[in-house]
Amino acid sequence: MANPEVKIRGGVVGARRILAAIDAADEIQEVRDCLKELFLYELANEMRGSNRFKPEFEKRIDRLSQNAERSMKKAEQ
Amino acid sequence: MKLTSVSFKSFRQHRNAEFDFSGDHGDLVVIKGNNGAGKTTFLNGVSWCLYGTIDGSDRYNPTSLVSQSDVVATSPGDEIMTEVSISVALGTGQNATITRRLFFVRTDEGVNVITTELKVLAQEERGAGYVNQSEPKEWIDQKLPVRFSPYFFFDGERLDRFFRESDARFIKDSVLQIAQVDVLSVTMKHLETLSAELTREAARQGGTAGEALADEYERVCNQIEEFETKRRDAAAKVTEATDLVSKAQARLGDIANVAQLMTQRKDVTAQYEGALGRVKGAEDELTSWALQSGPNVILLEALLVLREEIEKARREQVLPPPFDPDALRGLLESGECICGRELDKDGAARSHISHIVEKYGVISEVGDALSRLEGPVLSSLAMVQRGSATSTGILARLKNALADVKALDVKLQTLNQQLAGHDDSQVAILHDQLKKAEAARNAALESRGRFSGEIEHLNDRKGEIERKIASQRTQSIRAADALRKAMFAKKTLELSHKVYEELSNNVRGDVALNLDEQFKKMIWKKDFVDEVNIDENFRVSVVNNRGFEILSELSAGERICLAFAYSLTLATVAGVRFPLVVDSPIGRLGPEVQDNLSRVLVTETASSPDSEEQQLILLMTDTEYTASVQKIFAKRNPMVYAIEFDVKVSETKIVKELN
């Protein structure tokens, strides 16, 4: 996936608003990051006309869930 | 953002044409030409170049795009290139050129497509050189997203239908699409699929029991999906039926007065028919009376005349008084008068009596007969007199009924005049439609409720299984991994639902506010509109200053205004100033409304301290670009191109007119 930030700066105003709403949500950082990344991936998919999502979605869920677990453990300590 | 030039090569009748919109006046462009001159081809060329679509569809015959003149001018084996090239000035000061080409090879029968090409050359920054973009489609979708195109490149006919046919679903789709909330919903769908898969994977780590749980989980998920599809269908039916109910109600409201008159006409027609029935009844009665009493009347008349004649004759002594001829004959036979005097055989008395008997005997018998008839005649006369009273009654009833028929006929004619052009069946059809739509809505609401109940029940079951899966005691790392991912995916999904709901409402609210503001600015009847709103079901309403909902009553001009306002609103909410290219924008309007709308358009798309100018490219016929409209447009000093189809060479010729 191309750098999502480039696309956002390119004028995808709707997406920018969605990302801001996710950022403002009352949820842990990792879950918010995960949704943002999945959404941006979907946006790129839409532009490419692709419907492929599974491996990329799972990759991000795996990485960010591990991060979340680590953060939780750190917070517990 | 604005289009600075559009050029065509071998694109239908635009064989070699260039429209240059750069310079000071390119923000308001009029391309004028008669029907068939190439205006719609211009619009089609723009959307084909940017999105590869014709009339919003990518299913078109590519060979229909090539110029027929070029096909005729070439020989089999020759190559022909169709090209549309658009230069754009991005708001940031950068420029770009988008070029789409189709290459054909000439065959004996026509042309075959060889290949297509899309190229974007863009400046990365102001004043820099042009760089060929490796992903042209993506570049276009970032700068001129295809989702905006239906609201910025369209023909006037669609504009006219924009809100007349638009239902809540269309409004919802366009609002969510323009704000890209639809992409979030696709993300949610994918996330849901993956979340379920990960949960099942986590379950399967728990041995045989886990496998069973995974299977059950899958079954429940599938059932939920099935019911969700059914619920969506039911919800769509609810929306559709609700729209139909509103439309039928509005339409019935429109013709409420007509409906009232129609009910009146129905009543008067029934009364009229009743009066006609009474007339017929009286006539029948009269006929029956005449048949019964007629002979009596005729006979009576004759008898009366005869009696009168006899009495007259007696008065004038033309006839002797009544006597009995038989008695006289008896006297003659006995030879003795009633006074005792003998009647001599040759005496004068016998001769006189004989003369009376011979001359008046028959008459007297007739007179007697008449006298005998007098009794029955008098009784007939009495009967006729009674009959006369009956006939007077019948005649009075007939007279009244005829007077009613006359009065009701006048009433009916007045109602018919008031209802001229209105079809009686129209109201009945609408009532029928309303009834059916209400029944369909109730059925759909019931189904939706039932499916929601099922889904709720299944979700409870799903939650139970998820808890069981989470509490499975397995030592494997794989199990822990799967569970972690599954739980995390679920959390992400929950967040996406929250964000989706929040954004849908926020964007709807923003669009509603902007539309309200934009339409009020556009509508020329100031203070006429109190509020334009989009409710939580994405239903648009326009409320006038007297508190009435008038969306369905807007005139064609007002509706077109609302459509323009909606386009500009979507652009505002999405944060772009997209060029607006409209084919025949005001063709269906009367001169006065054409002027009003033109005035509004040139004012509302002009630059202001808060916003950049909205480029407006209008493709107009001569009947649209009237002297009066020209005068209004002159305030913005538009760029005008006149185009004309040259039949001899089958090609559009363009002339840039001086301002």
XYZ file of C-alpha atoms in Angstrom:
736
model
C 0.000 0.000 0.000
C 1.251 3.472 -0.880
C 1.864 5.892 1.945
C -1.646 6.810 3.127
C -0.577 10.256 4.244
C 0.228 11.205 0.653
C -3.306 10.301 -0.376
C -4.824 12.260 2.470
C -2.837 15.348 1.540
C -3.962 14.776 -2.025
C -7.377 16.081 -1.097
C -9.415 13.128 0.110
C -11.402 15.320 2.441
C -14.032 12.742 3.356
C -11.330 10.332 4.496
C -9.681 13.006 6.563
C -12.870 13.566 8.489
C -13.321 9.851 9.107
C -9.762 9.552 10.409
C -10.353 12.496 12.729
C -13.523 10.830 14.055
C -11.624 7.616 14.723
C -8.882 9.574 16.488
C -11.429 11.288 18.694
C -13.114 8.036 19.720
C -12.939 6.738 23.275
C -10.880 3.622 22.595
C -7.309 2.455 23.109
C -4.721 3.783 20.687
C -4.035 0.420 19.029
C -7.681 -0.220 18.164
C -7.993 3.284 16.718
C -4.783 2.815 14.726
C -6.019 -0.509 13.472
C -9.301 0.923 12.186
C -7.504 3.851 10.578
C -5.090 1.570 8.772
C -7.815 -0.794 7.614
C -9.872 2.121 6.349
C -6.927 3.578 4.435
C -6.199 0.202 2.956
C -9.822 -0.062 1.854
C -9.603 3.412 0.344
C -6.591 2.378 -1.706
C -8.455 -0.784 -2.683
C -11.366 1.283 -3.897
C -9.079 3.378 -6.062
C -7.453 0.283 -7.481
C -10.840 -1.347 -7.955
C -9.675 -4.276 -5.828
C -11.640 -6.318 -3.316
C -8.656 -8.059 -1.717
C -8.456 -7.462 2.005
C -7.860 -10.594 4.039
C -4.062 -10.990 4.362
C -3.502 -7.256 4.750
C -6.273 -6.873 7.322
C -5.026 -9.827 9.320
C -1.452 -8.566 9.226
C -2.476 -5.287 10.807
C -4.769 -6.886 13.351
C -1.956 -9.218 14.375
C 0.624 -6.454 14.716
C -1.598 -3.991 16.517
C -3.142 -6.556 18.840
C 0.371 -7.540 19.899
C 1.179 -3.888 20.483
C -1.989 -3.538 22.517
C -1.085 -6.530 24.636
C 2.383 -5.155 25.245
C 1.008 -1.754 26.188
C -1.410 -3.379 28.581
C 1.304 -5.403 30.241
C 3.488 -2.307 30.522
C 0.630 -0.398 32.102
C 0.032 -3.216 34.567
C 3.689 -3.138 35.623
C -10.028 23.664 -9.612
C -10.893 24.372 -13.211
C -10.657 22.839 -16.638
C -8.317 25.035 -18.683
C -8.711 23.217 -21.974
C -10.505 20.275 -23.513
C -9.385 18.935 -26.868
C -10.766 16.196 -29.062
C -9.286 14.169 -31.866
C -11.519 11.864 -33.850
C -14.074 11.726 -31.025
C -17.456 11.325 -32.677
C -18.282 14.576 -34.499
C -15.445 16.439 -32.721
C -12.871 15.427 -35.274
C -10.294 17.969 -34.342
C -11.546 20.483 -31.796
C -9.984 22.461 -28.999
C -11.745 24.470 -26.351
C -9.421 26.766 -24.476
C -10.804 27.916 -21.116
C -7.606 29.449 -19.796
C -7.497 33.164 -19.243
C -9.664 35.500 -17.250
C -13.075 34.477 -18.506
C -12.785 30.715 -18.319
C -14.699 30.451 -15.048
C -17.992 30.948 -16.792
C -18.118 29.241 -20.161
C -21.053 28.945 -22.524
C -20.826 26.462 -25.365
C -23.839 27.186 -27.483
C -25.183 25.172 -30.345
C -28.341 23.669 -31.705
C -29.391 20.105 -31.097
C -26.902 17.711 -32.675
C -24.126 20.317 -32.765
C -21.960 18.324 -30.345
C -22.775 19.637 -26.850
C -23.602 16.261 -25.360
C -20.543 14.828 -27.122
C -18.488 17.429 -25.267
C -19.940 16.274 -21.930
C -19.463 12.611 -22.837
C -15.890 13.345 -23.921
C -15.053 14.928 -20.558
C -16.364 11.994 -18.518
C -14.837 9.465 -20.906
C -11.419 11.102 -20.609
C -11.538 11.251 -16.810
C -13.335 8.022 -15.933
C -13.577 5.934 -19.095
C -17.352 6.050 -18.949
C -20.085 7.195 -21.330
C -23.371 8.246 -19.687
C -22.035 6.964 -16.365
C -21.371 3.455 -17.662
C -18.190 1.696 -18.730
C -20.259 -0.684 -20.861
C -20.261 1.156 -24.163
C -19.152 0.205 -27.606
C -15.666 1.743 -28.077
C -16.021 1.729 -31.848
C -18.968 4.120 -31.452
C -16.514 6.791 -30.279
C -14.376 7.073 -33.395
C -15.172 9.813 -35.900
C -17.090 8.367 -38.861
C -15.365 10.879 -41.143
C -12.014 9.421 -40.161
C -13.245 5.907 -40.806
C -14.373 6.978 -44.283
C -11.133 8.848 -44.947
C -8.884 5.876 -44.142
C -8.186 2.541 -45.827
C -8.161 -0.965 -44.339
C -4.987 -1.484 -42.327
C -4.676 2.202 -41.384
C -4.539 3.195 -37.749
C -6.944 5.744 -36.244
C -6.553 7.349 -32.844
C -9.443 8.735 -30.796
C -8.256 11.111 -28.116
C -9.689 13.427 -25.507
C -7.277 15.548 -23.538
C -8.162 17.726 -20.557
C -5.908 20.263 -18.900
C -6.749 21.198 -15.343
C -5.529 23.902 -13.028
C -5.554 22.546 -9.484
C -6.376 24.973 -6.749
C -2.834 24.726 -5.451
C -1.380 26.385 -8.550
C -0.260 23.121 -10.100
C -1.376 22.081 -13.546
C -1.950 18.697 -15.108
C -3.047 17.157 -18.385
C -5.121 14.013 -18.578
C -5.228 12.212 -21.909
C -7.213 9.129 -22.809
C -6.696 7.485 -26.162
C -8.224 4.614 -28.063
C -6.304 3.127 -30.965
C -8.190 1.471 -33.786
C -7.224 -0.358 -36.906
C -9.343 0.170 -39.987
C -10.881 -3.027 -41.363
C -13.080 -3.714 -44.380
C -16.188 -3.542 -42.222
C -15.225 -0.664 -39.956
C -12.697 -0.502 -37.113
C -11.277 -2.815 -34.459
C -9.895 -1.642 -31.134
C -6.170 -2.243 -30.764
C -5.440 -0.704 -27.392
C -6.356 2.039 -24.934
C -4.148 4.455 -23.056
C -4.579 6.771 -20.090
C -1.874 9.254 -19.339
C -1.571 11.922 -16.648
C 1.177 14.517 -16.775
C 1.173 16.585 -13.616
C 3.272 19.216 -11.928
C 4.365 18.044 -8.502
C 4.524 21.647 -7.411
C 3.824 25.109 -8.803
C 6.111 25.985 -11.683
C 7.788 22.564 -11.732
C 8.067 20.354 -14.808
C 5.348 17.866 -15.753
C 5.814 14.324 -14.462
C 4.187 11.285 -16.008
C 2.096 9.693 -13.224
C 2.659 5.971 -12.861
C -0.843 5.413 -11.483
C -3.024 7.747 -13.567
C -6.358 6.273 -12.401
C -5.445 6.791 -8.761
C -4.209 10.289 -9.500
C -7.515 11.198 -11.120
C -9.449 9.680 -8.261
C -7.552 11.807 -5.795
C -7.985 15.069 -7.680
C -11.336 14.634 -9.418
C -12.922 11.683 -7.566
C -15.352 9.697 -9.638
C -17.830 9.825 -6.755
C -18.324 13.537 -7.429
C -18.931 13.122 -11.135
C -22.704 12.396 -11.082
C -23.266 15.691 -9.263
C -20.990 17.800 -11.461
C -21.181 16.398 -14.983
C -24.755 15.902 -16.041
C -27.451 16.863 -18.464
C -30.383 19.166 -17.806
C -32.890 16.374 -18.133
C -31.310 14.632 -15.170
C -31.166 17.914 -13.325
C -34.890 18.322 -13.776
C -35.488 14.850 -12.388
C -32.944 15.252 -9.575
C -35.377 15.827 -6.736
C -38.561 14.793 -8.453
C -37.436 11.187 -8.531
C -34.871 11.238 -5.780
C -35.795 9.137 -2.851
C -34.252 8.862 0.575
C -32.000 6.053 -0.593
C -30.458 8.188 -3.320
C -29.846 11.031 -0.884
C -28.314 8.665 1.670
C -26.049 7.039 -0.917
C -24.873 10.347 -2.323
C -24.224 11.892 1.096
C -22.319 8.865 2.406
C -20.484 8.434 -0.865
C -19.367 12.024 -1.130
C -18.016 11.890 2.438
C -16.494 8.424 1.845
C -18.450 6.929 4.710
C -19.393 4.210 2.230
C -15.735 3.113 2.204
C -15.931 2.783 5.982
C -18.929 0.515 5.613
C -16.965 -1.748 3.238
C -14.159 -1.792 5.811
C -16.682 -2.855 8.440
C -18.001 -5.630 6.244
C -14.526 -7.001 5.645
C -13.644 -6.626 9.298
C -16.752 -8.531 10.267
C -15.866 -11.411 7.954
C -12.341 -11.543 9.307
C -13.433 -11.212 12.916
C -15.708 -14.233 12.509
C -12.948 -16.221 10.817
C -10.472 -15.403 13.570
C -13.000 -16.359 16.260
C -13.606 -19.694 14.581
C -9.866 -20.236 14.296
C -9.494 -19.506 18.007
C -12.258 -21.967 18.815
C -10.699 -24.719 16.752
C -7.638 -24.649 18.989
C -9.741 -26.161 21.774
C -9.819 -29.755 20.522
C -13.051 -31.580 19.676
C -15.157 -29.374 21.894
C -13.564 -26.348 20.281
C -14.298 -27.689 16.811
C -17.937 -28.113 17.776
C -17.990 -24.562 19.099
C -16.387 -23.287 15.893
C -18.997 -25.089 13.808
C -21.822 -23.733 15.881
C -20.299 -20.273 15.764
C -20.110 -20.467 11.975
C -23.691 -21.635 11.792
C -24.871 -18.764 13.984
C -22.798 -16.253 11.994
C -24.268 -17.540 8.748
C -27.762 -17.303 10.166
C -27.083 -13.753 11.332
C -25.849 -12.874 7.853
C -28.927 -14.416 6.282
C -31.232 -12.486 8.577
C -29.241 -9.317 8.080
C -29.686 -9.616 4.337
C -33.389 -10.156 4.907
C -33.534 -7.225 7.312
C -31.703 -4.994 4.817
C -34.148 -5.996 2.111
C -37.045 -5.341 4.462
C -35.517 -1.984 5.470
C -35.098 -1.072 1.795
C -38.724 -1.994 1.259
C -39.732 0.137 4.259
C -37.851 3.102 2.780
C -39.234 2.495 -0.678
C -42.798 2.088 0.594
C -42.461 5.115 2.884
C -41.343 7.160 -0.113
C -44.314 5.936 -2.068
C -46.635 6.724 0.844
C -45.204 10.255 1.112
C -45.399 10.817 -2.619
C -48.984 9.531 -2.832
C -49.958 11.620 0.218
C -48.302 14.710 -1.213
C -49.938 14.144 -4.563
C -53.291 13.610 -2.882
C -52.695 16.751 -0.858
C -52.019 18.600 -4.116
C -55.291 17.528 -5.524
C -57.260 17.651 -2.298
C -59.312 20.471 -3.723
C -59.783 18.550 -6.920
C -60.718 15.491 -4.916
C -63.316 17.512 -3.036
C -64.755 18.805 -6.293
C -64.704 15.286 -7.657
C -66.656 14.035 -4.637
C -69.103 16.880 -5.201
C -69.379 15.957 -8.844
C -69.990 12.361 -7.881
C -72.814 13.443 -5.517
C -74.333 15.824 -8.055
C -74.109 13.160 -10.756
C -75.974 10.761 -8.458
C -78.622 13.432 -7.747
C -78.899 14.194 -11.457
C -79.358 10.543 -12.266
C -81.995 10.332 -9.489
C -83.883 13.288 -10.967
C -83.720 11.719 -14.417
C -85.146 8.556 -12.857
C -87.967 10.553 -11.334
C -88.713 12.148 -14.712
C -88.850 8.723 -16.303
C -91.050 7.386 -13.499
C -93.525 10.265 -13.895
C -93.547 9.829 -17.658
C -94.229 6.109 -17.279
C -97.047 6.826 -14.834
C -98.496 9.374 -17.189
C -98.327 6.947 -20.086
C -100.044 4.262 -18.049
C -102.721 6.724 -16.918
C -103.236 7.895 -20.491
C -103.614 4.323 -21.719
C -106.222 3.589 -19.054
C -108.187 6.815 -19.183
C -107.661 7.772 -22.808
C -110.581 5.790 -24.345
C -112.913 7.129 -21.650
C -111.874 10.639 -22.419
C -112.366 10.179 -26.172
C -115.765 8.471 -25.699
C -116.894 11.022 -23.187
C -116.034 13.850 -25.504
C -118.103 12.257 -28.308
C -121.079 11.576 -26.024
C -121.025 15.048 -24.617
C -121.020 16.543 -28.097
C -123.908 14.301 -29.145
C -125.989 15.136 -26.064
C -125.325 18.771 -26.588
C -126.469 18.486 -30.207
C -129.691 16.695 -29.217
C -130.482 19.236 -26.525
C -129.798 22.018 -28.918
C -132.137 20.475 -31.510
C -134.839 20.165 -28.910
C -134.337 23.718 -27.756
C -134.700 24.861 -31.326
C -137.690 22.506 -31.703
C -136.080 20.747 -34.563
C -136.602 17.653 -32.476
C -139.788 16.784 -30.543
C -139.549 16.289 -26.823
C -138.695 12.785 -25.715
C -141.438 10.272 -26.467
C -141.930 6.522 -26.701
C -142.574 5.485 -30.373
C -143.819 2.040 -29.259
C -146.481 3.701 -27.136
C -147.552 5.779 -30.120
C -147.640 2.630 -32.258
C -149.843 0.994 -29.548
C -152.259 3.958 -29.775
C -152.420 3.634 -33.542
C -153.112 -0.089 -33.218
C -155.789 0.398 -30.581
C -157.304 3.298 -32.564
C -157.802 5.297 -29.359
C -155.781 8.217 -28.085
C -154.783 8.460 -24.451
C -157.365 11.218 -24.117
C -160.074 8.712 -25.154
C -160.748 10.163 -28.582
C -161.058 7.689 -31.420
C -158.400 7.785 -34.030
C -160.140 7.523 -37.342
C -158.559 5.422 -39.980
C -158.108 8.303 -42.343
C -158.267 10.971 -39.685
C -155.765 13.773 -39.362
C -154.812 12.748 -35.776
C -153.919 9.176 -36.837
C -152.030 10.568 -39.798
C -150.142 13.039 -37.547
C -149.195 10.368 -35.020
C -148.119 8.030 -37.806
C -146.000 10.849 -39.241
C -144.319 11.466 -35.861
C -143.655 7.783 -35.376
C -142.189 7.413 -38.862
C -140.231 10.634 -38.886
C -139.015 10.970 -35.309
C -139.379 7.489 -33.924
C -135.838 6.479 -34.688
C -134.466 9.796 -33.525
C -136.369 9.530 -30.363
C -135.155 6.020 -29.808
C -131.657 7.332 -30.276
C -132.424 10.154 -27.909
C -133.726 7.618 -25.431
C -130.722 5.529 -25.893
C -128.679 8.602 -25.292
C -130.658 9.376 -22.209
C -129.989 5.864 -20.989
C -126.362 6.353 -21.735
C -126.293 9.552 -19.749
C -125.854 7.686 -16.476
C -122.813 5.756 -17.574
C -121.489 8.852 -19.345
C -121.717 10.850 -16.164
C -120.051 8.129 -14.223
C -117.287 8.036 -16.886
C -117.035 11.768 -16.556
C -116.577 11.433 -12.818
C -113.934 8.802 -13.407
C -112.173 11.015 -15.912
C -112.322 13.868 -13.421
C -110.758 11.639 -10.811
C -108.186 10.589 -13.416
C -107.572 14.210 -14.115
C -106.640 14.757 -10.462
C -104.281 11.806 -10.724
C -102.755 13.186 -13.903
C -102.366 16.613 -12.305
C -100.357 14.965 -9.518
C -98.220 13.082 -11.994
C -97.683 16.223 -14.053
C -96.642 18.153 -10.947
C -94.112 15.457 -10.098
C -92.846 15.458 -13.681
C -92.503 19.218 -13.613
C -90.514 19.110 -10.349
C -88.262 16.331 -11.610
C -87.582 18.226 -14.840
C -86.755 21.377 -12.860
C -84.314 19.336 -10.714
C -82.695 17.854 -13.825
C -82.235 21.328 -15.253
C -80.717 22.773 -12.050
C -78.439 19.772 -11.506
C -77.328 19.892 -15.120
C -76.162 23.489 -14.649
C -74.313 22.460 -11.452
C -72.719 19.501 -13.195
C -71.579 21.620 -16.108
C -69.912 24.096 -13.732
C -68.130 21.245 -11.907
C -67.058 19.740 -15.211
C -65.563 23.055 -16.216
C -63.679 23.311 -12.898
C -62.428 19.753 -13.263
C -61.505 20.008 -16.942
C -58.270 18.071 -17.483
C -58.597 16.117 -14.259
C -59.211 12.486 -14.504
C -61.653 10.990 -12.078
C -59.682 7.782 -12.032
C -56.498 9.708 -11.037
C -57.654 10.136 -7.454
C -58.914 6.588 -7.269
C -55.561 5.325 -8.568
C -53.693 7.467 -6.045
C -55.889 6.251 -3.211
C -55.276 2.738 -4.373
C -51.511 3.382 -4.570
C -51.522 4.916 -1.105
C -53.400 1.962 0.307
C -51.033 -0.511 -1.314
C -47.939 1.467 -0.252
C -49.209 1.648 3.345
C -49.890 -2.079 3.341
C -46.436 -2.754 1.854
C -44.815 -0.485 4.444
C -46.611 -2.181 7.313
C -45.674 -5.609 6.015
C -42.047 -4.526 5.545
C -41.976 -2.962 9.038
C -43.338 -6.157 10.509
C -40.730 -8.233 8.632
C -37.933 -5.887 9.650
C -39.011 -6.104 13.278
C -39.201 -9.879 13.112
C -35.745 -10.147 11.499
C -34.293 -7.732 14.064
C -35.678 -9.931 16.821
C -34.085 -12.997 15.244
C -30.758 -11.181 14.847
C -30.834 -10.032 18.455
C -31.508 -13.546 19.611
C -28.712 -14.947 17.388
C -26.289 -12.245 18.553
C -26.953 -13.264 22.145
C -26.166 -16.817 21.149
C -23.067 -15.614 19.290
C -21.901 -13.757 22.416
C -22.392 -16.876 24.515
C -20.286 -18.921 22.099
C -17.623 -16.216 22.005
C -17.441 -16.293 25.814
C -17.117 -20.058 25.734
C -14.372 -19.794 23.125
C -12.561 -17.178 25.192
C -12.720 -19.405 28.274
C -11.332 -22.482 26.502
C -8.306 -23.757 28.361
C -5.610 -24.556 25.854
C -1.904 -24.249 26.300
C -0.969 -23.652 22.663
C 0.542 -20.383 21.512
C -1.501 -20.657 18.344
C -4.688 -20.710 20.374
C -3.632 -17.655 22.335
C -2.675 -15.837 19.122
C -5.951 -16.612 17.423
C -7.914 -15.534 20.474
C -5.974 -12.300 20.797
C -6.542 -11.421 17.157
C -10.202 -12.383 17.315
C -10.847 -10.225 20.388
C -8.937 -7.327 18.894
C -10.799 -7.569 15.584
C -14.071 -7.527 17.501
C -13.066 -4.390 19.374
C -12.036 -2.704 16.124
C -15.361 -3.680 14.613
C -17.241 -2.204 17.554
C -15.335 1.044 17.134
C -16.066 1.140 13.418
C -19.805 0.807 14.112
C -19.657 3.726 16.528
C -17.718 5.925 14.098
C -20.004 4.981 11.209
C -23.142 5.946 13.107
C -21.635 9.187 14.364
C -20.303 10.222 10.965
C -23.434 9.339 9.045
C -25.393 11.635 11.323
C -22.803 14.398 11.300
C -22.400 14.418 7.536
C -26.156 14.318 7.036
C -26.503 17.257 9.396
C -23.807 19.199 7.552
C -25.347 18.507 4.163
C -28.767 19.545 5.487
C -27.417 22.820 6.901
C -25.503 23.663 3.746
C -28.377 22.741 1.480
C -30.680 24.957 3.510
C -28.272 27.881 3.245
C -27.455 27.326 -0.438
C -31.069 26.908 -1.572
C -32.231 29.989 0.316
C -29.511 31.968 -1.441
C -30.551 30.572 -4.795
C -34.309 30.832 -4.614
C -35.487 34.135 -6.036
C -38.683 34.261 -3.974
C -37.065 35.650 -0.862
C -38.418 34.507 2.522
C -40.526 31.926 0.712
C -38.596 28.961 2.069
C -38.378 28.593 5.815
C -36.269 25.447 6.015
C -34.698 22.725 3.896
C -33.957 19.661 5.951
C -32.719 16.098 5.618
C -34.160 13.965 8.418
C -32.579 10.946 10.088
C -34.040 8.741 7.362
C -32.356 10.925 4.718
C -35.657 12.317 3.547
C -35.432 15.830 2.119
C -38.137 18.289 3.050
C -38.709 21.884 2.004
C -40.934 23.853 4.372
C -42.406 27.167 3.248
C -42.938 30.268 5.382
C -46.430 29.057 6.303
C -45.129 25.792 7.687
C -46.195 23.562 4.780
C -44.001 20.847 3.272
C -43.714 21.776 -0.391
C -40.976 19.616 -1.924
C -43.398 17.931 -4.283
C -44.976 21.251 -5.179
C -41.788 23.011 -6.264
C -41.880 24.361 -9.794
C -39.450 23.037 -12.412
C -37.230 26.110 -11.939
C -37.216 25.781 -8.155
C -36.449 22.079 -8.435
C -33.520 22.760 -10.752
C -32.317 25.367 -8.273
C -32.514 22.803 -5.488
C -30.534 20.368 -7.638
C -27.821 22.972 -8.281
C -27.826 23.800 -4.563
C -27.424 20.108 -3.739
C -24.450 19.763 -6.105
C -22.747 22.772 -4.601
C -23.570 21.531 -1.095
C -21.928 18.176 -1.684
C -18.864 19.992 -2.974
C -18.804 22.224 0.097
C -19.139 19.293 2.508
C -16.460 17.344 0.655
C -14.275 20.464 0.579
C -13.733 20.730 -3.159
C -14.660 23.221 -5.852
C -15.235 20.864 -8.721
C -15.978 22.231 -12.216
C -19.686 22.084 -12.964
C -20.427 20.988 -16.541
C -24.134 20.935 -17.353
C -25.768 20.149 -20.672
C -28.995 22.102 -21.370
C -29.396 23.407 -17.815
C -32.423 25.622 -18.364
C -33.916 24.264 -21.560
C -37.143 23.153 -19.948
C -37.912 26.438 -18.250
C -39.948 29.441 -19.253
C -38.172 32.732 -20.103
C -38.771 34.351 -16.719
C -37.468 31.381 -14.751
C -34.539 31.041 -17.170
C -33.562 34.604 -16.292
C -33.983 34.059 -12.551
C -31.936 30.889 -12.520
C -29.237 32.412 -14.716
C -28.995 35.344 -12.325
C -28.671 32.995 -9.354
C -26.082 30.825 -11.094
C -23.756 33.623 -12.077
C -23.958 35.119 -8.594
C -23.649 31.960 -6.533
C -20.727 30.447 -8.394
C -18.685 33.653 -8.385
C -15.677 33.864 -6.109
C -16.068 35.326 -2.655
C -13.597 36.207 0.097
C -14.334 32.769 1.656
C -14.144 30.592 -1.391
C -12.561 30.227 -4.777
C -14.600 30.554 -7.929
C -16.715 27.633 -9.059
C -16.093 27.015 -12.746
C -19.328 26.714 -14.652
C -19.381 25.271 -18.155
C -22.866 25.425 -19.597
C -23.802 23.713 -22.823
C -26.776 25.666 -24.101
C -29.056 25.818 -27.098
C -30.001 29.132 -28.681
C -33.382 28.921 -26.961
C -31.574 28.798 -23.614
C -28.919 31.394 -24.315
C -31.460 34.077 -25.089
C -30.711 37.781 -25.397
C -31.995 38.223 -21.863
C -29.802 35.431 -20.430
C -26.828 36.840 -22.352
C -27.408 40.182 -20.682
C -27.386 38.550 -17.238
C -24.276 36.480 -18.014
C -22.519 39.558 -19.363
C -21.955 40.682 -15.746
C -19.472 37.829 -15.367
C -18.085 38.337 -18.880
C -18.342 34.702 -19.971
C -16.275 32.892 -22.531
C -18.560 31.857 -25.376
C -18.025 29.168 -27.966
C -20.468 28.664 -30.800
C -20.498 25.170 -32.221
C -22.188 23.979 -35.371
C -22.426 20.633 -37.074
C -21.234 20.789 -40.669
C -23.239 18.133 -42.476
C -21.009 18.180 -45.570
C -17.947 16.989 -43.665
C -19.866 15.385 -40.774
C -17.846 17.375 -38.269
C -18.444 20.017 -35.607
C -16.968 23.426 -36.298
C -16.236 25.720 -33.382
C -15.988 29.458 -33.257
C -14.831 31.355 -30.188
C -16.981 34.431 -29.902
C -15.600 37.731 -28.788
C -16.954 39.059 -25.530
